[in-house]
Amino acid sequence: MAHSEAATKYRRPRRGSHDDKATKPRRFLIDVEETQKLILEQEDTDGDFQITVNDVGPKVITLGTADSAGFNKYDIRGTYMLSNLLQELSLAQDYGRKYVVLDEARLNENPVDRLSRMIRHHFWDGLTRRIDAEGLEMIANDPKNRSKNTAPRIYIPFGEKEILEYYKHVSLQKPHLKLEVEQLPEIITPKYVQSINGKPGILALAMTKFVDEEGHEALKGVPFVVPGGRFNEMYGWDSYFESLGLLVDGRLELAKGMVDNFVYEIQHYGKILNANRSYYLTRTQPPFLTDMMLKVYDRLPFSLEIENKQWLAVALTAAIKEYLTVWMSQSRYDPESGLSRYFSEGVGMPPETEPTHFDHVIKPYADAKGLSIEEYSRMYNEGELTEPELDTYFKHDRAVRESGHDTTYRLDNCAADIATVDLNSLLYKYEMDIAETIQGIFGDSFETPFFAWHETLTASSGEDPPTTMHHTSAEWFERARIRQARINKYCWNEERGMYFDYDTRLKTIGTYESVTTFYTMWAGCADREKAEKMMTCALPLFEVKGGLVSGTEASRGLITLSRPNRQWDFPFGWAPHQIISWIAFEKYGFKEETKRCCYRWLYTITKSFVDFNGVVPEKFDVVNMTHKVEVEYGNVGVDFKFIPREGFGWMNASYQVGLGYMDRQLRRALGAVMEPSKVFRCEDVCAGISNNESIVVQPPDTTTRLVRPRSLRKA
């Protein structure tokens, strides 16, 4: 039956009044299959297997109560209750139920409680993966693989003989997987990575030993969380924000495992990877390991202090290696400014993109040689023809992807030259974290293997390098002091009252207004005067109805058919920027601004959750208040039937973290999906007046925060 006909068949006048309140909570006896069919025929008028505000059905269904064996009937009304009913029926089907008894309270559950509960008890589990015999089938699936060779494949690091033998055994024991097991060479070059683009695969991660049911020692993968959707692997900076949400929800071991996997990547692949797929082997992502490992360490049980300190020593060694060999080495380190930048080695075009993603770039060159785009792309990737302009373009394109901000006009065709304020703030945080950890936990003395980096390479006298390095807090505090001075020298604009990126090639400060200016406050790099100036000058540029927008409309520039929207520009808002900014504001004592900006973002998530069948997407248009975005890559986390199973990694985390900033009254307002303009006194919401006052009486701030205390635990 057509949806329009179904809607007409079942339509009846909507009532303005409500049924009499029951003397006790209602419980409904429901035929699962029949009721689901009725909902879809009557209410799902756009045929997307969801009940949303866009559907035009009568938005009412009658259910019989369990106490009366279905005789007494009551109406279930509205988008939210009907979508919850559809979700609960889907869960009942998962358990093979023909009939189910549902409490009315579950159907009209406070949306804040419902979403937080789903994240805690369902979404994290839906996003958890392991790379081993049990988890391979799920993790090997790669929606981004557009090569002709789609067989599942795993690459094992050089020297990992035990793990190599393990996966060879798995391939024999599970022939239906058709698993191909490959070992990587000791030295991984960009040319080698390009050579295996035609047979992409998952990269092995950390494994632990355990005793199986038969008493034999065996291996199992260390679990981790993936972002969701087509991103079915462990990502770099996503994992940091996901770990914050996991820690809020008490999933300490899972967060600890993600640190362990990062350490494994640094030890065996030389860096924290963009993600653990073969085509990401030359690319990293924004560095957050030190803060991540310390947040986990601070929550480990005191009864295991010796083991905890040993664990932290391994993670700290990996972080120092990453800092020196990745961020303080060519070509990511600019010795003239003393700042770092994103730079991903690589050959050819990034293979993980959609087939037509670069067509507009390739077309002029293909036309000039009388070739099709497909043929020109093949010849360029295989080195049969050269084009320096394209080499430069893809150098910057890879750097944008390494930055995590792919893509944005802020870094368009210049990313490899830009010392971004966010990256250098993160590295300042590394330097301070390493210094404080050496000082407070390791007795101001810490030894690591020798790691070659820019200064050691340029000062080389031809002699064999030492085998170890000795680190003190003074050395790392000095690194932080120097970087802070250089950030202030090259990135601070006194007149504009905010930080900008620095172009190391042109030797000029940038002009693109980015919300990443607040990274300096998150890292503790900005002094009090600069922080106050940013709150006065910068915050009004980025605070909009739905939270903090990535950049300003003026910086983004005019949008046309030939110059389309980019997803990390205006009008889009992202979870990482929100979380970073909340922690930044609170660190400097701007509690009112913290709560206001946090409420805006949580309101955006909650309203979308209520109006669109529980959706939790990758990103939002925070200006126009929608997850239905027309931009490159679309939106992840929106394509599901009946019920969301995963949400999206860092969006889930932002909700759980954000709720920690909500007092009881703000949480109540959020549960009522009350617009920010009604919660906070705002003469001009869009202008983001920074001295707005809340109409909610704020109690003393006693909620648990994720900002690590200054006083580190001592040995």
XYZ file of C-alpha atoms in Angstrom:
715
model
C 0.000 0.000 0.000
C 1.354 3.433 -0.886
C 2.284 5.593 2.096
C -0.054 8.412 1.095
C -2.969 5.968 0.852
C -2.043 4.430 4.182
C -1.956 7.836 5.822
C -5.430 8.645 4.469
C -6.816 5.270 5.507
C -5.747 5.605 9.122
C -6.062 9.349 9.535
C -8.439 10.668 12.153
C -8.860 14.061 13.757
C -6.180 14.884 16.316
C -7.475 15.551 19.787
C -6.651 18.679 21.661
C -7.087 17.097 25.085
C -5.343 14.193 26.770
C -6.720 10.978 28.220
C -7.477 10.928 31.933
C -4.439 10.115 33.968
C -4.233 6.529 35.092
C -4.154 5.718 38.789
C -1.058 3.571 38.228
C 1.526 3.417 35.474
C 0.160 1.912 32.276
C 1.695 -1.160 30.728
C 0.799 -2.084 27.175
C 0.480 -5.582 25.728
C 1.749 -5.358 22.158
C 1.838 -7.698 19.186
C 5.341 -6.832 17.945
C 5.079 -7.604 14.235
C 1.521 -6.380 13.787
C 2.119 -3.095 15.627
C 5.349 -2.413 13.764
C 3.565 -2.975 10.460
C 0.761 -0.618 11.526
C 3.197 2.132 12.553
C 5.073 1.959 9.283
C 1.936 1.916 7.125
C 0.218 4.706 9.011
C 3.023 6.944 10.233
C 6.139 6.433 8.088
C 4.853 8.504 5.194
C 8.282 9.119 3.646
C 9.273 5.441 3.729
C 12.600 5.752 5.566
C 11.706 3.260 8.347
C 11.827 6.057 10.921
C 9.149 8.202 12.555
C 10.211 11.837 12.352
C 8.728 15.318 12.306
C 8.848 15.109 8.508
C 6.245 12.347 8.458
C 2.675 13.558 7.994
C 0.662 10.713 9.472
C -1.911 11.290 12.236
C 0.811 10.746 14.874
C -1.419 8.648 17.096
C -1.784 4.889 17.650
C -4.025 3.042 20.105
C -2.603 0.302 22.315
C -4.312 -2.085 24.722
C -3.168 -2.361 28.321
C -1.588 -5.518 29.694
C -3.739 -5.471 32.851
C -6.925 -5.701 30.767
C -5.487 -8.246 28.327
C -5.711 -5.585 25.626
C -9.355 -4.617 26.283
C -8.746 -1.105 27.652
C -7.090 1.043 25.025
C -5.192 4.301 25.192
C -3.600 6.553 22.631
C 0.137 6.905 22.066
C 0.632 10.336 20.546
C 3.355 12.413 18.951
C 6.554 11.900 17.015
C 8.710 11.188 20.035
C 6.519 8.517 21.650
C 5.811 6.817 18.335
C 9.466 6.731 17.370
C 10.306 5.292 20.791
C 7.621 2.653 20.270
C 9.146 1.743 16.902
C 12.574 1.472 18.521
C 11.332 -0.712 21.389
C 9.572 -3.035 18.942
C 12.794 -3.404 17.004
C 14.640 -4.341 20.196
C 11.914 -6.899 20.974
C 12.444 -8.411 17.517
C 16.152 -8.718 18.258
C 15.205 -11.044 21.117
C 12.714 -12.986 19.023
C 9.669 -11.746 20.927
C 6.224 -12.099 19.326
C 4.539 -10.138 22.117
C 6.038 -7.604 24.480
C 4.814 -5.658 27.501
C 5.990 -2.035 27.474
C 5.708 0.546 30.220
C 4.264 3.876 29.169
C 7.186 5.444 31.015
C 9.562 3.884 28.497
C 7.665 5.482 25.602
C 7.634 8.992 27.074
C 10.987 8.684 28.841
C 12.810 11.940 29.454
C 14.886 12.317 26.246
C 18.029 13.269 28.145
C 17.794 10.144 30.288
C 16.932 8.000 27.280
C 19.794 9.182 25.090
C 22.343 9.005 27.896
C 21.143 5.487 28.754
C 21.347 4.361 25.122
C 24.883 5.702 24.802
C 26.002 4.078 28.032
C 24.386 0.681 27.564
C 24.049 0.263 23.790
C 26.026 2.669 21.612
C 29.468 2.032 23.125
C 28.970 -1.711 22.769
C 27.779 -1.238 19.188
C 30.977 0.651 18.368
C 33.418 -1.667 20.155
C 35.726 -3.797 18.004
C 38.537 -6.297 18.545
C 41.064 -7.572 16.044
C 41.356 -11.297 16.633
C 39.706 -14.528 15.512
C 36.354 -13.485 16.996
C 36.368 -9.869 15.852
C 37.971 -10.058 12.401
C 34.784 -10.557 10.441
C 33.317 -7.297 11.731
C 36.473 -5.164 11.595
C 37.703 -6.403 8.199
C 34.701 -4.828 6.469
C 35.828 -1.542 4.909
C 33.124 0.555 3.201
C 35.882 2.853 1.893
C 37.608 0.074 -0.073
C 36.868 0.790 -3.737
C 39.627 -1.449 -5.123
C 38.766 -4.543 -7.151
C 40.327 -6.725 -4.472
C 37.817 -6.789 -1.603
C 39.096 -9.903 0.183
C 39.605 -9.362 3.921
C 43.268 -8.739 4.617
C 45.386 -8.030 7.673
C 48.880 -6.545 7.753
C 51.213 -7.545 10.592
C 54.122 -5.302 11.708
C 57.669 -6.426 11.012
C 59.104 -8.531 13.841
C 55.744 -9.561 15.331
C 56.301 -13.285 14.654
C 53.875 -14.580 17.285
C 51.037 -12.403 16.016
C 51.858 -13.324 12.411
C 51.596 -17.021 13.236
C 48.361 -16.389 15.149
C 46.622 -14.849 12.132
C 47.985 -17.484 9.752
C 46.415 -20.056 12.050
C 43.131 -18.108 12.052
C 43.082 -18.069 8.240
C 43.406 -21.880 8.244
C 40.888 -22.432 11.050
C 38.310 -20.111 9.452
C 38.568 -20.667 5.700
C 35.180 -19.019 5.112
C 36.784 -15.673 5.986
C 39.183 -16.012 3.022
C 41.594 -14.000 5.129
C 44.864 -12.894 3.560
C 47.723 -12.387 6.027
C 50.604 -10.101 5.009
C 53.697 -8.942 6.881
C 54.908 -5.376 6.517
C 58.561 -4.592 5.731
C 60.840 -3.190 8.417
C 61.020 0.182 6.659
C 57.716 1.497 5.359
C 58.107 4.057 2.578
C 55.434 6.137 0.815
C 56.177 4.182 -2.359
C 55.533 0.902 -0.563
C 52.243 2.197 0.859
C 51.161 3.211 -2.642
C 52.101 -0.250 -3.943
C 49.584 -1.925 -1.629
C 46.724 0.509 -2.291
C 45.295 -2.097 -4.657
C 45.023 -4.590 -1.815
C 44.083 -2.558 1.274
C 43.705 -4.171 4.648
C 43.370 -3.691 8.376
C 46.530 -3.110 10.417
C 47.053 -5.350 13.431
C 46.782 -3.748 16.867
C 47.744 -4.802 20.386
C 46.976 -8.283 21.694
C 47.070 -9.752 25.189
C 47.608 -13.288 26.416
C 45.009 -15.219 28.387
C 44.269 -18.813 29.368
C 41.411 -20.307 27.352
C 38.765 -22.789 28.539
C 41.061 -25.721 27.797
C 43.859 -24.272 29.910
C 46.016 -23.200 26.973
C 47.664 -19.821 26.597
C 46.050 -17.855 23.776
C 45.904 -14.362 22.289
C 43.022 -11.932 22.077
C 42.771 -8.435 20.680
C 42.739 -5.350 22.894
C 39.310 -3.755 22.298
C 38.741 -0.248 20.997
C 35.917 2.016 19.834
C 35.355 3.072 16.216
C 33.575 6.300 15.191
C 30.768 4.475 13.365
C 29.219 4.240 9.909
C 31.838 3.952 7.179
C 34.568 4.645 9.742
C 35.038 1.059 10.883
C 38.542 1.258 12.335
C 40.364 2.935 15.228
C 40.913 6.615 14.449
C 43.441 8.986 15.977
C 41.811 12.019 17.531
C 38.337 10.436 17.510
C 39.657 7.918 20.030
C 40.694 10.639 22.474
C 37.232 12.179 22.611
C 35.581 8.762 22.696
C 37.768 7.891 25.684
C 36.438 10.941 27.560
C 32.908 9.614 27.117
C 33.985 6.117 28.110
C 35.545 7.430 31.319
C 32.354 9.305 32.205
C 30.416 6.078 31.697
C 32.793 4.014 33.817
C 34.360 2.090 30.915
C 37.896 2.463 32.256
C 39.305 -0.766 30.805
C 38.060 0.100 27.320
C 39.631 3.567 27.519
C 42.862 2.017 28.840
C 42.853 -0.431 25.949
C 42.659 2.441 23.480
C 45.787 3.958 25.038
C 47.467 0.553 24.718
C 46.552 0.413 21.038
C 47.992 3.900 20.484
C 51.217 2.800 22.164
C 51.312 -0.259 19.893
C 50.887 1.952 16.819
C 53.779 4.213 17.867
C 55.997 1.239 18.634
C 55.306 -0.648 15.403
C 54.068 1.895 12.833
C 56.063 4.899 14.035
C 53.104 7.130 14.818
C 49.517 7.253 16.017
C 47.799 6.480 12.756
C 45.050 8.454 11.081
C 43.374 5.039 11.401
C 44.573 1.443 11.293
C 44.116 0.761 7.579
C 47.036 0.169 5.227
C 46.397 3.341 3.211
C 46.861 5.436 6.381
C 50.384 4.162 7.139
C 52.086 7.486 6.315
C 49.507 9.703 8.004
C 48.926 10.632 11.645
C 46.298 12.852 13.316
C 46.134 15.560 16.023
C 48.123 14.391 19.095
C 46.221 13.826 22.344
C 48.032 10.832 23.867
C 49.499 12.489 26.977
C 46.208 13.864 28.217
C 44.470 10.598 27.355
C 46.960 8.386 29.199
C 46.982 10.635 32.290
C 43.194 10.686 32.521
C 43.222 6.899 32.455
C 46.121 6.690 34.936
C 44.368 8.993 37.409
C 41.459 6.543 37.534
C 43.377 3.282 37.885
C 42.974 1.526 41.265
C 45.434 2.628 43.954
C 45.895 -0.986 45.018
C 47.858 -1.611 41.811
C 50.070 1.466 42.032
C 53.291 -0.321 41.011
C 51.652 -1.894 37.945
C 49.969 1.401 37.107
C 53.278 3.258 37.204
C 54.851 0.645 34.930
C 51.957 1.013 32.518
C 52.323 4.793 32.541
C 56.073 4.528 31.901
C 55.430 2.561 28.698
C 52.822 5.068 27.523
C 55.045 8.033 28.418
C 57.947 6.536 26.462
C 55.696 6.161 23.435
C 54.479 9.754 23.767
C 58.055 11.066 23.911
C 58.954 8.995 20.838
C 55.941 10.357 18.967
C 56.718 13.936 19.979
C 60.367 13.785 18.884
C 60.245 11.569 15.800
C 56.935 12.776 14.350
C 56.285 16.360 15.428
C 59.860 17.595 15.910
C 61.277 16.078 12.728
C 61.179 16.984 9.069
C 58.908 17.789 7.371
C 56.485 18.494 10.208
C 58.864 20.764 12.115
C 59.716 24.244 10.863
C 63.104 25.153 12.391
C 62.795 28.844 11.523
C 59.615 29.499 13.493
C 60.108 26.629 15.931
C 56.507 25.566 15.299
C 55.107 22.312 13.930
C 52.695 21.619 11.089
C 50.828 18.736 9.524
C 52.618 16.899 6.727
C 51.733 13.430 5.476
C 54.208 11.680 3.232
C 52.557 9.980 0.308
C 52.499 9.309 -3.420
C 49.522 9.883 -5.685
C 45.902 10.448 -4.706
C 44.459 9.408 -1.310
C 42.767 6.084 -2.111
C 40.124 6.161 0.647
C 38.083 8.938 -0.969
C 34.944 8.487 -3.040
C 35.621 7.574 -6.715
C 34.662 11.025 -8.069
C 36.050 13.120 -5.206
C 38.965 14.590 -7.182
C 37.335 14.704 -10.626
C 37.096 18.503 -10.587
C 40.824 18.697 -9.829
C 41.930 16.145 -12.421
C 39.653 17.238 -15.276
C 41.704 20.246 -16.569
C 44.887 18.142 -16.702
C 43.106 15.198 -18.306
C 41.490 17.451 -20.920
C 44.846 19.000 -21.763
C 46.229 15.572 -22.638
C 43.061 14.299 -24.303
C 42.550 11.605 -21.668
C 39.557 10.576 -19.617
C 39.634 11.460 -15.925
C 39.840 7.772 -15.041
C 42.763 7.091 -17.370
C 44.658 10.216 -16.322
C 44.175 9.316 -12.642
C 45.522 5.814 -13.238
C 48.581 7.068 -15.111
C 49.293 9.740 -12.492
C 48.999 7.281 -9.602
C 51.243 4.755 -11.340
C 53.883 7.365 -12.186
C 53.422 7.080 -15.954
C 53.089 10.851 -16.121
C 54.143 13.628 -13.767
C 52.494 16.912 -12.873
C 54.225 19.093 -10.243
C 51.098 21.176 -9.677
C 49.136 18.047 -8.780
C 51.981 16.864 -6.537
C 51.689 20.120 -4.607
C 47.902 19.886 -4.474
C 47.952 16.373 -3.030
C 50.744 17.265 -0.587
C 48.398 19.816 0.939
C 45.364 17.518 0.625
C 47.109 14.811 2.657
C 48.105 17.400 5.265
C 44.477 18.548 5.583
C 43.414 14.959 6.198
C 46.150 14.546 8.793
C 44.838 17.645 10.588
C 41.455 15.951 11.057
C 39.817 19.047 9.554
C 39.171 17.593 6.145
C 38.156 19.743 4.547
C 38.119 23.511 5.152
C 38.974 26.664 3.217
C 41.162 27.526 6.192
C 43.713 24.957 4.974
C 42.811 24.807 1.299
C 45.871 24.206 -0.885
C 48.243 25.372 1.860
C 47.900 22.914 4.769
C 51.455 21.534 4.637
C 52.805 25.093 5.089
C 50.540 26.065 7.987
C 51.627 25.895 11.624
C 48.124 25.724 13.033
C 47.394 27.169 16.434
C 45.555 23.986 17.425
C 48.457 21.625 16.641
C 50.990 23.760 18.473
C 48.667 24.113 21.461
C 48.392 20.320 21.584
C 52.185 20.012 21.492
C 52.507 22.601 24.265
C 50.162 20.371 26.268
C 52.412 17.374 25.504
C 55.430 19.279 26.769
C 53.710 20.345 29.966
C 52.176 16.908 30.584
C 55.523 15.171 30.068
C 57.291 17.664 32.345
C 54.712 17.363 35.135
C 54.630 13.565 34.882
C 58.416 13.226 35.058
C 58.495 15.666 37.975
C 55.503 14.411 39.936
C 55.484 10.664 39.297
C 58.991 9.588 38.211
C 61.125 11.542 40.662
C 62.264 14.085 38.071
C 64.263 11.502 36.152
C 63.062 9.382 33.241
C 65.026 7.289 30.752
C 63.959 6.224 27.251
C 65.682 4.668 24.255
C 67.382 7.191 22.004
C 65.032 8.765 19.450
C 66.433 10.703 16.501
C 64.788 14.056 15.840
C 65.507 17.374 14.136
C 68.211 18.678 16.494
C 70.068 15.377 16.782
C 70.044 14.901 13.018
C 71.294 18.420 12.244
C 73.951 18.246 14.958
C 75.172 14.780 13.962
C 78.970 14.468 14.006
C 79.085 11.091 12.349
C 79.510 9.257 15.643
C 77.148 6.509 16.710
C 74.213 7.949 18.661
C 73.724 6.999 22.307
C 71.416 4.111 23.096
C 69.366 5.949 25.712
C 68.088 9.440 26.534
C 67.731 10.932 30.001
C 64.809 13.313 30.561
C 64.161 15.823 33.352
C 61.190 18.057 33.974
C 63.315 21.196 33.493
C 64.092 20.179 29.910
C 60.425 19.710 29.060
C 59.230 22.806 30.913
C 61.753 24.755 28.831
C 60.374 23.226 25.627
C 56.912 24.366 26.700
C 58.133 27.876 27.541
C 59.787 28.228 24.137
C 56.746 26.956 22.245
C 54.424 29.226 24.217
C 56.591 32.232 23.334
C 56.590 31.275 19.670
C 52.839 30.734 19.569
C 52.396 34.190 21.051
C 54.922 35.706 18.649
C 53.649 34.165 15.428
C 49.961 33.420 16.095
C 48.556 36.064 18.467
C 46.769 39.070 16.932
C 46.403 41.718 19.604
C 44.040 43.874 17.572
C 41.671 40.999 16.812
C 41.971 39.520 20.286
C 42.517 35.929 19.209
C 45.045 33.442 17.831
C 45.455 32.654 14.135
C 47.475 30.091 12.175
C 50.953 30.908 10.889
C 52.085 30.341 7.283
C 55.678 29.056 7.441
C 56.234 29.533 3.705
C 54.880 33.055 3.361
C 56.010 33.922 6.900
C 52.729 35.663 7.686
C 49.994 35.291 10.276
C 46.697 34.025 8.904
C 43.343 35.777 8.805
C 40.910 32.847 8.949
C 38.842 33.137 12.136
C 38.696 29.627 13.616
C 37.206 28.331 16.833
C 40.517 26.502 17.317
C 41.798 29.698 18.934
C 40.340 28.224 22.156
C 42.786 25.288 22.020
C 45.297 27.663 23.602
C 43.072 27.907 26.670
C 42.441 24.143 26.764
C 46.188 23.576 26.789
C 46.789 26.329 29.368
C 49.033 28.129 26.894
C 47.172 31.468 26.868
C 47.814 33.854 29.733
C 44.915 35.352 31.681
C 44.878 38.604 29.742
C 44.708 36.857 26.370
C 42.048 34.447 27.610
C 39.834 37.321 28.734
C 40.344 39.066 25.432
C 39.336 35.922 23.524
C 36.183 35.593 25.575
C 35.322 39.193 24.705
C 36.438 39.320 21.069
C 36.425 35.747 19.766
C 33.561 34.001 21.539
C 30.875 36.276 19.999
C 32.173 35.306 16.544
C 31.583 31.584 17.105
C 28.689 31.260 19.557
C 25.461 30.584 17.657
C 22.141 29.022 18.574
C 23.328 25.421 18.317
C 26.755 25.741 19.925
C 30.136 26.847 18.622
C 30.552 27.080 14.854
C 33.853 25.976 13.285
C 34.667 29.327 11.679
C 33.063 32.579 10.685
C 31.020 33.119 7.555
C 33.303 35.971 6.519
C 36.389 33.747 6.723
C 34.730 30.959 4.789
C 33.822 33.290 1.952
C 31.186 33.144 -0.742
C 29.662 29.773 -1.607
C 28.901 29.041 -5.272
C 28.424 25.972 -7.476
C 32.145 25.952 -8.188
C 33.039 26.775 -4.573
C 30.843 24.525 -2.416
C 30.540 24.274 1.359
C 33.313 22.506 3.260
C 32.285 20.532 6.328
C 34.787 22.089 8.773
C 33.699 25.641 7.922
C 30.674 27.809 8.732
C 27.856 26.820 9.423
C 28.969 23.473 10.848
C 29.729 22.535 14.430
C 31.689 19.513 15.638
C 31.930 17.668 18.939
C 35.728 18.032 19.368
C 35.554 21.824 19.186
C 32.738 21.915 21.726
C 34.473 19.664 24.267
C 37.811 21.448 23.916
C 36.115 24.818 24.409
C 34.062 23.770 27.460
C 37.180 22.509 29.231
C 39.076 25.619 28.115
C 36.461 28.038 29.422
C 36.097 26.291 32.742
C 39.869 26.073 33.211
C 40.012 29.889 33.203
C 36.937 30.284 35.400
C 34.378 31.255 32.739
C 31.705 28.976 34.176
C 28.695 30.857 32.837
C 30.028 30.758 29.275
C 30.878 27.080 29.732
C 27.345 26.158 30.734
C 25.725 28.328 28.105
C 27.785 26.969 25.208
C 27.439 23.437 26.525
C 23.646 23.791 26.823
C 23.401 25.017 23.239
C 25.210 21.945 21.931
C 23.308 19.456 24.082
C 20.057 21.144 23.040
C 21.005 20.631 19.384
C 21.673 16.932 19.962
C 18.567 16.415 22.110
C 16.191 18.167 19.716
C 17.464 16.122 16.789
C 17.184 12.963 18.900
C 13.549 13.762 19.750
C 12.460 14.906 16.298
C 14.290 12.338 14.165
C 13.825 8.886 15.657
C 16.817 8.954 17.989
C 19.434 10.037 15.447
C 22.906 10.968 16.743
C 24.931 12.150 13.727
C 28.578 12.947 13.044
C 28.064 16.736 12.883
C 25.452 19.516 12.802
C 24.696 22.684 10.957
C 24.573 24.679 14.202
C 23.342 27.852 12.510
C 20.331 26.376 10.729
C 19.881 23.721 13.436
C 19.826 20.580 11.318
C 21.706 17.349 10.796
C 20.480 17.188 7.203
C 23.518 18.807 5.675
C 24.358 19.372 2.038
C 28.120 19.143 2.124
C 30.950 16.852 1.054
C 30.701 13.365 2.554
C 27.131 14.042 3.760
C 26.555 13.027 7.372
C 27.400 9.777 9.134
C 25.122 8.107 11.675
C 21.834 9.026 9.986
C 21.210 5.919 7.859
C 19.506 3.312 10.013
C 16.215 1.436 10.140
C 13.899 1.516 13.156
C 16.520 2.245 15.837
C 19.999 3.793 16.051
C 22.544 1.194 17.121
C 25.731 3.216 17.463
C 25.176 6.960 17.406
C 28.526 8.450 16.452
C 31.655 8.107 18.580
C 32.649 11.621 19.545
C 29.061 12.873 19.434
C 28.141 10.236 22.019
C 31.096 11.372 24.116
C 30.176 15.047 23.880
C 26.715 14.295 25.251
C 27.980 12.306 28.224
C 30.749 14.800 28.980
C 28.415 17.774 28.489
C 25.843 16.472 30.953
C 28.517 16.837 33.640
C 28.284 20.612 33.178
C 24.484 20.704 33.560
C 23.038 21.436 36.985
C 19.645 20.013 37.922
C 17.637 22.903 36.496
C 19.556 23.052 33.229
C 19.143 19.312 32.823
C 15.402 19.708 33.430
C 15.233 22.442 30.787
C 17.159 20.209 28.401
C 14.730 17.345 29.020
C 11.903 19.697 28.060
C 13.891 20.604 24.905
C 13.729 24.260 25.889
C 15.364 26.628 23.429
C 18.557 28.307 24.673
C 17.008 31.749 24.176
C 14.351 30.829 26.755
C 16.890 29.442 29.208
C 19.403 32.272 28.986
C 18.674 35.977 28.779
C 19.785 36.917 25.280
C 19.090 40.225 23.612
C 20.680 38.877 20.462
C 21.330 35.140 20.369
C 22.994 35.198 16.967
C 25.413 37.927 17.992
C 26.489 35.791 20.932
C 26.671 38.578 23.512
C 29.300 37.270 25.906
C 27.918 38.696 29.140
C 24.545 36.919 28.985
C 23.123 35.900 32.338
C 21.291 32.673 32.983
C 17.728 32.801 34.300
C 18.522 29.524 36.068
C 19.874 29.917 39.581
C 23.266 28.224 39.481
C 24.209 26.155 42.536
C 27.843 25.677 43.550
C 29.649 23.711 40.871
C 30.152 20.242 42.321
C 29.953 18.096 39.202
C 32.855 15.863 38.294
C 35.077 17.320 35.611
C 37.424 15.768 33.123
C 40.104 18.417 33.581
C 43.066 16.635 35.168
C 43.954 18.112 38.585
C 47.258 19.924 38.924
C 48.412 17.674 41.714
C 49.531 14.442 40.085
C 49.569 11.278 42.115
C 53.065 10.585 43.353
C 54.837 7.293 43.590
